[in-house]
PDB file of C-alpha atoms in Angstrom:
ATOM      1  CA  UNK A  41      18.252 -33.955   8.454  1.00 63.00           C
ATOM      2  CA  UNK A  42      16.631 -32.655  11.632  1.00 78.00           C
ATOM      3  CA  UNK A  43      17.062 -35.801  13.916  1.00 88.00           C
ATOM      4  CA  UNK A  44      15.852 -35.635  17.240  1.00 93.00           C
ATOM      5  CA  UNK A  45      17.289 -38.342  19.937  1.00 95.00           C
ATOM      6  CA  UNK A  46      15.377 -39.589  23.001  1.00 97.00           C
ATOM      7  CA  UNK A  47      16.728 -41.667  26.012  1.00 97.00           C
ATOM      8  CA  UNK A  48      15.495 -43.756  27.544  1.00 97.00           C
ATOM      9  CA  UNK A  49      12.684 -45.149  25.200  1.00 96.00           C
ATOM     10  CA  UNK A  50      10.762 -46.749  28.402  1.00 97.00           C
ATOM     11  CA  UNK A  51      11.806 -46.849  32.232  1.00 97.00           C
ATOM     12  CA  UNK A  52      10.233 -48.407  35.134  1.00 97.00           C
ATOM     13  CA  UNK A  53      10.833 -46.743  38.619  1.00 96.00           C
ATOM     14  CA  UNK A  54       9.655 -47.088  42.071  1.00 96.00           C
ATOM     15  CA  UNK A  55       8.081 -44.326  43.502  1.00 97.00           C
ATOM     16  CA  UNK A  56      10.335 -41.523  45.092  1.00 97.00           C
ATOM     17  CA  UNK A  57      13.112 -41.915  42.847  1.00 97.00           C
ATOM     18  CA  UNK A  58      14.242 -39.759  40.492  1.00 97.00           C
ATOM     19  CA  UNK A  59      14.267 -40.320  36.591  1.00 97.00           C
ATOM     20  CA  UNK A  60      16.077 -38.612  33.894  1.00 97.00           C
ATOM     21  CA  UNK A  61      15.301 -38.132  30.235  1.00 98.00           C
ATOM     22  CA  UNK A  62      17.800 -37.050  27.883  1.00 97.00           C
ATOM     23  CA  UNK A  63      17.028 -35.222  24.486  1.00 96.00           C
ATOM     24  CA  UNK A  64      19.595 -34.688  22.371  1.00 95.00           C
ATOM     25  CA  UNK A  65      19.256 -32.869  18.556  1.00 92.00           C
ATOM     26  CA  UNK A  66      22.148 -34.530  16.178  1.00 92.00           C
ATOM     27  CA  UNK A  67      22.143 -32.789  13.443  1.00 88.00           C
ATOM     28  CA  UNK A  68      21.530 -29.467  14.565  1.00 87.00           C
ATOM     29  CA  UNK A  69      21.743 -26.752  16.804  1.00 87.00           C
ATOM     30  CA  UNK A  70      18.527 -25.785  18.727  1.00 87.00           C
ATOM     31  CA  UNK A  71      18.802 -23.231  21.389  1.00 82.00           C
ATOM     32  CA  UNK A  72      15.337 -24.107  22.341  1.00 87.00           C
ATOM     33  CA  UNK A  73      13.766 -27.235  22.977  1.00 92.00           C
ATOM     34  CA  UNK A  74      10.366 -28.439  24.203  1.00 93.00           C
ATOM     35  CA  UNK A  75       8.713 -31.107  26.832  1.00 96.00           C
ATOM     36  CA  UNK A  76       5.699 -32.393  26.124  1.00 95.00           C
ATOM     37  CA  UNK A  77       3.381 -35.128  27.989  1.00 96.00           C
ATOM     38  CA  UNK A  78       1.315 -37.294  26.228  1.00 95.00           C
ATOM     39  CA  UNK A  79      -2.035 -39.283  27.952  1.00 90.00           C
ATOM     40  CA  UNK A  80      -2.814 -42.392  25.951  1.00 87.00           C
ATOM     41  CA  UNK A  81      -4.860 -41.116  22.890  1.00 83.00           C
ATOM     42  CA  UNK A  82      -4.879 -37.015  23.700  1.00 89.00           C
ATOM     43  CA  UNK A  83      -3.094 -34.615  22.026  1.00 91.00           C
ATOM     44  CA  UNK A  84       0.362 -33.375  23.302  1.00 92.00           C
ATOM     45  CA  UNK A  85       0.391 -30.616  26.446  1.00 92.00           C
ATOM     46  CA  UNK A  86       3.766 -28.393  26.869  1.00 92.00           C
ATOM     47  CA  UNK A  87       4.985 -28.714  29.840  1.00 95.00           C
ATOM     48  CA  UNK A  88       7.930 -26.805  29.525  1.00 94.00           C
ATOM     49  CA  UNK A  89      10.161 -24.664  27.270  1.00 91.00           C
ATOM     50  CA  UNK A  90      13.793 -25.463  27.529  1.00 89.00           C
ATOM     51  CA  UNK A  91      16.323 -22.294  26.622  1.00 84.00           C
ATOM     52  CA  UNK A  92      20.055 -22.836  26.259  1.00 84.00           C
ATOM     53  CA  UNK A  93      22.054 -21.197  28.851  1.00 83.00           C
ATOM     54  CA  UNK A  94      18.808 -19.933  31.287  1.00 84.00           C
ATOM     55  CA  UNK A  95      15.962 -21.406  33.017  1.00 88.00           C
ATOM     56  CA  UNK A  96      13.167 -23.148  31.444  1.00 92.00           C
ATOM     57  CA  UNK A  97       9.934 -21.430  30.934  1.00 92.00           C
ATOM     58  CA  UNK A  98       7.217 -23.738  32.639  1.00 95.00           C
ATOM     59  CA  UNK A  99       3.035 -23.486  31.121  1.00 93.00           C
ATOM     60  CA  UNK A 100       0.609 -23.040  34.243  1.00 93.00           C
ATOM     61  CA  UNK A 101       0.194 -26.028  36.396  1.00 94.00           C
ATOM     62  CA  UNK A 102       3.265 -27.668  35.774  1.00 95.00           C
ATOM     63  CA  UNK A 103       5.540 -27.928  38.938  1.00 94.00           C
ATOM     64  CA  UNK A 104       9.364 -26.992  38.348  1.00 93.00           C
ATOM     65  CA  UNK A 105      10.592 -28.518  41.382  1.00 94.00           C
ATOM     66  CA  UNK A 106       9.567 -31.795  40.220  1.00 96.00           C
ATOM     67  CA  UNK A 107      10.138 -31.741  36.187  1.00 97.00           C
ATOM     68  CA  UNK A 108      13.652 -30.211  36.505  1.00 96.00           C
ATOM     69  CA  UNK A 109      14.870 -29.040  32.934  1.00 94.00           C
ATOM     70  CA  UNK A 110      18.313 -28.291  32.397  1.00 91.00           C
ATOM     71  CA  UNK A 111      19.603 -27.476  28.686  1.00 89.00           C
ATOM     72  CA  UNK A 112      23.331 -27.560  29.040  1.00 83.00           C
ATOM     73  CA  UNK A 113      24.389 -26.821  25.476  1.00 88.00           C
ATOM     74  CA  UNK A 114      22.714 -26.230  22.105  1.00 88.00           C
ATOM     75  CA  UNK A 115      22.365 -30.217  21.320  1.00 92.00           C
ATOM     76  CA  UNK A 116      21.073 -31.019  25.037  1.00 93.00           C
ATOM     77  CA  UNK A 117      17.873 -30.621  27.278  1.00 94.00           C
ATOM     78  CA  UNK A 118      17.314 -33.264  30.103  1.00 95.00           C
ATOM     79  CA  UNK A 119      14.108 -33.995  32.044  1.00 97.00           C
ATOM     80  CA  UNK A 120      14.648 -34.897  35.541  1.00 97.00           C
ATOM     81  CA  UNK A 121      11.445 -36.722  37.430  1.00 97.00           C
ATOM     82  CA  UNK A 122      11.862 -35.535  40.900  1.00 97.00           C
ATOM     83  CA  UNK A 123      10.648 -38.274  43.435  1.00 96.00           C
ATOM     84  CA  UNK A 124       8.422 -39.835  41.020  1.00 96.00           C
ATOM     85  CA  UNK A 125       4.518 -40.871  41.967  1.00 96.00           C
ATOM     86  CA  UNK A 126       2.315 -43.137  39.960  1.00 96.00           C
ATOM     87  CA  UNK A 127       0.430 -40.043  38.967  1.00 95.00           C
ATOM     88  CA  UNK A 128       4.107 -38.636  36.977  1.00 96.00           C
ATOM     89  CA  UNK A 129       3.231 -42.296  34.843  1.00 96.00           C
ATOM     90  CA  UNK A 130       3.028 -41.063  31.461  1.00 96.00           C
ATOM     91  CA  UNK A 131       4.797 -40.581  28.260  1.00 97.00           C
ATOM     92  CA  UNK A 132       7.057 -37.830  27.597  1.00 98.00           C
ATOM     93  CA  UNK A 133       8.279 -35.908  24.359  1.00 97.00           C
ATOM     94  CA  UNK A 134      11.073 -33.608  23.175  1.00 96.00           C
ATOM     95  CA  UNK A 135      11.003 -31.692  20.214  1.00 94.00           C
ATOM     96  CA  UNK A 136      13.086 -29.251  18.678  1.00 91.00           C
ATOM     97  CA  UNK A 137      13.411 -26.904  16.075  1.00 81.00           C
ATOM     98  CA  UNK A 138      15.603 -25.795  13.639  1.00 75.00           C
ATOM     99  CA  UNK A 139      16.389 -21.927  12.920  1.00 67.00           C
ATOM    100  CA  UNK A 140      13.771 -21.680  10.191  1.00 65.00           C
ATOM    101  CA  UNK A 141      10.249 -21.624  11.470  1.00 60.00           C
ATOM    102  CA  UNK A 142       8.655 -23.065   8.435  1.00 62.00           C
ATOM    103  CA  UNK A 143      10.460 -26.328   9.379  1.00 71.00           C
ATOM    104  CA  UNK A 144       8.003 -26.555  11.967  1.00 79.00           C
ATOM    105  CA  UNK A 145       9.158 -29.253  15.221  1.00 85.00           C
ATOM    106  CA  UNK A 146      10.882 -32.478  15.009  1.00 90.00           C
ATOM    107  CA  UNK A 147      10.540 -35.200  17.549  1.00 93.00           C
ATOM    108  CA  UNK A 148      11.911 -37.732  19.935  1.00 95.00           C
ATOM    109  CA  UNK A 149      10.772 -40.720  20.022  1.00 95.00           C
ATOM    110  CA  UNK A 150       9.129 -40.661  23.174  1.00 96.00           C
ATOM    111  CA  UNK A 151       9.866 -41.794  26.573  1.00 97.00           C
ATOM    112  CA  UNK A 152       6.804 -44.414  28.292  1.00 97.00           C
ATOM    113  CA  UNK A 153       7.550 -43.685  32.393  1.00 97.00           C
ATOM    114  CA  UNK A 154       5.833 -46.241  34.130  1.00 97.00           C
ATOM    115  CA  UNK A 155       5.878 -45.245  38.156  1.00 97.00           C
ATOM    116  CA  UNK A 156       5.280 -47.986  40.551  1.00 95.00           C
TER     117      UNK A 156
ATOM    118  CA  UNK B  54      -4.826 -16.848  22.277  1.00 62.00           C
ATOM    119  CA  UNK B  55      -4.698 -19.208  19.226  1.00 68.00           C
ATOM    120  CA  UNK B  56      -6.712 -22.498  19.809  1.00 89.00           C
ATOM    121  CA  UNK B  57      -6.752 -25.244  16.880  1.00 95.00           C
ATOM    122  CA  UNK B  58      -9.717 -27.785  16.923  1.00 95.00           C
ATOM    123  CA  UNK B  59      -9.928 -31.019  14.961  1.00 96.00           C
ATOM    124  CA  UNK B  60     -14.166 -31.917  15.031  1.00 96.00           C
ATOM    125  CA  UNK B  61     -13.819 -35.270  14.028  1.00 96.00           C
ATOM    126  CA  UNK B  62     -12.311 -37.631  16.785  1.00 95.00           C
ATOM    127  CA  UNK B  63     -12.002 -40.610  15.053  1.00 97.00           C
ATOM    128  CA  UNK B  64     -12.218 -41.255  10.876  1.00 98.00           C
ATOM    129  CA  UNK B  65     -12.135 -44.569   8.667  1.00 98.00           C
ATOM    130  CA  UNK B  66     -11.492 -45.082   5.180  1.00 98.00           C
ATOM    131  CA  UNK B  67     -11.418 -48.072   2.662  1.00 98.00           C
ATOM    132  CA  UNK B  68      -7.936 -48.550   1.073  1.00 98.00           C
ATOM    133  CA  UNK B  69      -7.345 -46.906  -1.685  1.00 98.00           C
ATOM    134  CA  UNK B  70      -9.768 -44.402  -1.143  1.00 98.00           C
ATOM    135  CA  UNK B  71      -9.610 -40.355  -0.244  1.00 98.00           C
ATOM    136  CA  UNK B  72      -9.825 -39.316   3.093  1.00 98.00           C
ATOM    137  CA  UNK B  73     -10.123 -35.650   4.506  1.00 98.00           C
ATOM    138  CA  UNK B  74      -9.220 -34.420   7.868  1.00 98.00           C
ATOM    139  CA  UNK B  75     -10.728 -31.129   9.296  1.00 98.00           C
ATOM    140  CA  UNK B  76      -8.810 -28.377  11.133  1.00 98.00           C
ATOM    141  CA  UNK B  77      -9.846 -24.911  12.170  1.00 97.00           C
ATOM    142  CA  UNK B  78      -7.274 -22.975  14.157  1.00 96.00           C
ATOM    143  CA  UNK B  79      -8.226 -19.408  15.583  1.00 94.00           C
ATOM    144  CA  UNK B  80      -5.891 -16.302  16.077  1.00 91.00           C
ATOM    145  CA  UNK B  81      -5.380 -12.672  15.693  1.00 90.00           C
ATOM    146  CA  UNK B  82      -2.125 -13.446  13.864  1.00 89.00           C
ATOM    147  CA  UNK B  83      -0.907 -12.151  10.909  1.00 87.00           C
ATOM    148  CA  UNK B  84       1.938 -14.273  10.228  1.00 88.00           C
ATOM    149  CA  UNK B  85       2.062 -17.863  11.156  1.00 91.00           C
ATOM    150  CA  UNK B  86       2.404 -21.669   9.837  1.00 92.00           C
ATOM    151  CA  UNK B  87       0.773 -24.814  10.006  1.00 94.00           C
ATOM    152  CA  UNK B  88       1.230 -28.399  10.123  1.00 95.00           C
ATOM    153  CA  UNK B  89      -0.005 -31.760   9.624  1.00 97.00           C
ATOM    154  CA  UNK B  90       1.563 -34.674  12.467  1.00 96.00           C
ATOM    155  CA  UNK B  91       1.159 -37.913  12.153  1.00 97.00           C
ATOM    156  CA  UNK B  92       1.336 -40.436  14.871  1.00 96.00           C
ATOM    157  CA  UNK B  93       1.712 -43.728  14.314  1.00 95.00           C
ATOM    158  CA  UNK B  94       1.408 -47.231  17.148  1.00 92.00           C
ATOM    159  CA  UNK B  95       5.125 -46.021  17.273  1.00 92.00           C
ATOM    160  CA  UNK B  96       3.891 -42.774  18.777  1.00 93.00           C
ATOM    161  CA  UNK B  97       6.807 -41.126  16.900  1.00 93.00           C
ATOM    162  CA  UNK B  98       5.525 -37.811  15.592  1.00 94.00           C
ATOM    163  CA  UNK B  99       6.057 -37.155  12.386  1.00 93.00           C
ATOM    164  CA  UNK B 100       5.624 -34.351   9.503  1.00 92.00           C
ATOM    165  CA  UNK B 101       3.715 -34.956   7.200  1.00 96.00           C
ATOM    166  CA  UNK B 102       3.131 -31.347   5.524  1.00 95.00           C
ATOM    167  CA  UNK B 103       3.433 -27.834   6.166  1.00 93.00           C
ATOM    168  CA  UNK B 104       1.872 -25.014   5.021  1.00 94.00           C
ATOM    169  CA  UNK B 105       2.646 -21.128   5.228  1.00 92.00           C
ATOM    170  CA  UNK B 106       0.054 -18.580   5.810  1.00 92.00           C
ATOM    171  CA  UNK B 107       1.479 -15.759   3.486  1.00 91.00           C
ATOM    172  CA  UNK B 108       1.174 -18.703   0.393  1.00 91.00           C
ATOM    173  CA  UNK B 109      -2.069 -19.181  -1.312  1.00 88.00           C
ATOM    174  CA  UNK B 110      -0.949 -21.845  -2.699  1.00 94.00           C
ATOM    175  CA  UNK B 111      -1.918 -25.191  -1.098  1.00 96.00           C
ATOM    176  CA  UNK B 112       1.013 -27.572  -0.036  1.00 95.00           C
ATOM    177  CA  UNK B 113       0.930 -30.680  -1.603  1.00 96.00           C
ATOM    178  CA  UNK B 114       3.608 -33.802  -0.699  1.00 94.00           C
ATOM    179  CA  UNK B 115       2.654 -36.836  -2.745  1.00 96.00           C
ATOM    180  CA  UNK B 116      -0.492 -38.565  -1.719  1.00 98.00           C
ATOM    181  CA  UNK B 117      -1.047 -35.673   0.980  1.00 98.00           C
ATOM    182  CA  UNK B 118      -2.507 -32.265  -0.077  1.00 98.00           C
ATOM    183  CA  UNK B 119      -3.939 -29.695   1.995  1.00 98.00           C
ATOM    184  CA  UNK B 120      -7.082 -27.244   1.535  1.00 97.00           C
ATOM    185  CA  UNK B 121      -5.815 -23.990   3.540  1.00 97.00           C
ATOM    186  CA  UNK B 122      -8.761 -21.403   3.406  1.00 96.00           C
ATOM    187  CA  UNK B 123      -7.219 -18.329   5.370  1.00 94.00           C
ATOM    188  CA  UNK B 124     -10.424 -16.306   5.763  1.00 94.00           C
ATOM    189  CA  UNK B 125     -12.099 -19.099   7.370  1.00 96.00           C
ATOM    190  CA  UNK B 126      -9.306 -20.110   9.068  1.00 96.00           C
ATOM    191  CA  UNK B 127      -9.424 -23.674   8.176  1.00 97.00           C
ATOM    192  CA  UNK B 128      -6.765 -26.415   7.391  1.00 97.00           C
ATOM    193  CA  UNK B 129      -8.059 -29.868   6.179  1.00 98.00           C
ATOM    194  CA  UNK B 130      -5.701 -32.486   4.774  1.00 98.00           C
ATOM    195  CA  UNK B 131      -6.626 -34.892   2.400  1.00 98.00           C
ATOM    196  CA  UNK B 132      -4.968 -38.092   1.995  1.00 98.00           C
ATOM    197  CA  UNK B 133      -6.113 -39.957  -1.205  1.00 98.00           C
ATOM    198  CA  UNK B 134      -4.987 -43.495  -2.554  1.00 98.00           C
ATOM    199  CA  UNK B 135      -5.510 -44.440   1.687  1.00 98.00           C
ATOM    200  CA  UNK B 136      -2.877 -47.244   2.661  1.00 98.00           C
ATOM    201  CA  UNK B 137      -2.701 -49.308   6.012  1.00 97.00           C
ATOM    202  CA  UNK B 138       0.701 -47.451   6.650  1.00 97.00           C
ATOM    203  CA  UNK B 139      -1.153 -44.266   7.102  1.00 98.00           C
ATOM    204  CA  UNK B 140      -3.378 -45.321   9.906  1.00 97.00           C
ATOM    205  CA  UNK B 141      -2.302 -43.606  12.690  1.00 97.00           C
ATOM    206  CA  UNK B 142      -3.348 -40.398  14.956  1.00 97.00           C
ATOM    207  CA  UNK B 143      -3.383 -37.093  12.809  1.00 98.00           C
ATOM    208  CA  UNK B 144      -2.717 -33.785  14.831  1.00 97.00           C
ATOM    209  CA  UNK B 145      -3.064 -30.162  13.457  1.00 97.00           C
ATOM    210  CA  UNK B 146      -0.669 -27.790  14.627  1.00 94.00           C
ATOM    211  CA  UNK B 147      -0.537 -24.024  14.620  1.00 93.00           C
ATOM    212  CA  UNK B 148       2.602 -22.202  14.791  1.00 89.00           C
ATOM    213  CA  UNK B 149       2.438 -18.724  15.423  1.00 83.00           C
ATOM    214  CA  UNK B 150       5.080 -15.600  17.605  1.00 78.00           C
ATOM    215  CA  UNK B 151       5.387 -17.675  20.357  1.00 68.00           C
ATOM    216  CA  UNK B 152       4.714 -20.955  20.046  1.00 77.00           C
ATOM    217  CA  UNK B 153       3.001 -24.389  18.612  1.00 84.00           C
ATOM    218  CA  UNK B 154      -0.394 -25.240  19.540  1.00 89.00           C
ATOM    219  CA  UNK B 155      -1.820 -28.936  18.786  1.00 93.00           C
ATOM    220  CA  UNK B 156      -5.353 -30.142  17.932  1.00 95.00           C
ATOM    221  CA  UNK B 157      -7.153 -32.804  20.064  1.00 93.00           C
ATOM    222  CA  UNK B 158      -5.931 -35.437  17.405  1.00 96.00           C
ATOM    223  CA  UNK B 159      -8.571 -37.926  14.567  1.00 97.00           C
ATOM    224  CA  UNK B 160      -7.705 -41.044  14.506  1.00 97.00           C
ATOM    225  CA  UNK B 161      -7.624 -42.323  11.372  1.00 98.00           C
ATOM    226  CA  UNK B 162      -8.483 -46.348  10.121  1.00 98.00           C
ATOM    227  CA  UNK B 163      -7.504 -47.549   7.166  1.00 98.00           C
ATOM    228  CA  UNK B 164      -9.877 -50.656   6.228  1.00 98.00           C
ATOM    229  CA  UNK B 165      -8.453 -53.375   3.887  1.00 96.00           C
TER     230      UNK B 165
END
């Protein structure tokens, strides 16, 4: 159980267009979902918390108007690159987490965004 | 606010051998859980154990086992009988009210 989904695994842009990344959780409901970003070999940093039905909650430093998070329904929170730089190169994470807390968070797979 | 620091960047052990990670987390929380990720060359994160503050007991899961010492707020996971499928980054995680904080990450070698 607990099976997070992640979408695209890897994409390759040009700069100033827009990518989206799709996390879904098949197995169960999660009315909150994370965003994570990932520099090759640090630890994760939140970027966002995604809530069902309102606006994401976005740590310092983090610009909304460029990571756009929408969660749509209680399976369903999409990244959206906004006119993507090299600097936005990086790998991305969902997570999610079931209704217990003990359960702790379960993961995407990871998306690799490679700006050019 | 919490913080969770793992001292030892990088780790190596022989196969077959035992192998202990250090975590120390800090926070003025009561009530709160913590966790062991592992992160393969996949980079998918995964579970490995879990442990709740309120239990004494320490959370074992086969060949992983964890030494939680709540006063001094420390977390270290041991792996023993070390095999080349557990090489991999090892984050610490705190869960607490509001929400998970992650260790700088060991990476751990596994030597044949």
């Amino acid at each position: 159980g607990a099976v997070v989904s992640q979408h695209p695994s890897r994409v390759i842009c040009k700069s100033g267009t827009s990518v989206k990344i799709e996390c879904r959780s098949l197995d169960f409901q999660a009315t909150t979902m994370f965003w994570y970003r990932q520099f090759p070999k640090k630890s994760l940093m939140l970027m966002a918390t995604s809530n069902e039905g309102s606006k994401a909650t976005y740590e310092q430093g983090v610009e909304k108007d460029k990571f756009l998070i929408n969660h749509a329904s209680l399976t369903l929170s999409t990244l959206t690159v906004t006119s993507a730089h090299p600097e936005d190169s990086s790998f991305y994470i969902c997570s999610a987490r079931p209704g217990q807390d003990v359960l702790g968070l379960f993961f995407g797979s990871g998306t690799q965004l490679s700006v050019l | 606010a919490q913080t969770v620091t793992q001292s030892q960047p990088e780790m190596s052990v022989q196969e077959a051998e035992t192998v202990t990670l250090s975590c120390t987390y800090d926070t003025s929380e009561s009530d709160y859980y913590l966790f062991w990720y592992k992160q393969p060359p996949s980079r998918q994160m995964i579970l490995v154990i879990r442990q709740e503050a309120y239990k004494q007991q320490n959370a074992t899961e086969n060949r992983f086992s964890v030494n939680f010492q709540k006063a001094a707020k420390s977390f270290s996971l041991k792996i023993s009988d070390s095999q080349l499928g557990d090489a991999a980054m090892y984050f610490c995680a705190y869960r607490g009210r509001n929400q998970f904080y992650f260790g700088t990450g060991t990476s751990l070698t596994v030597i044949p």
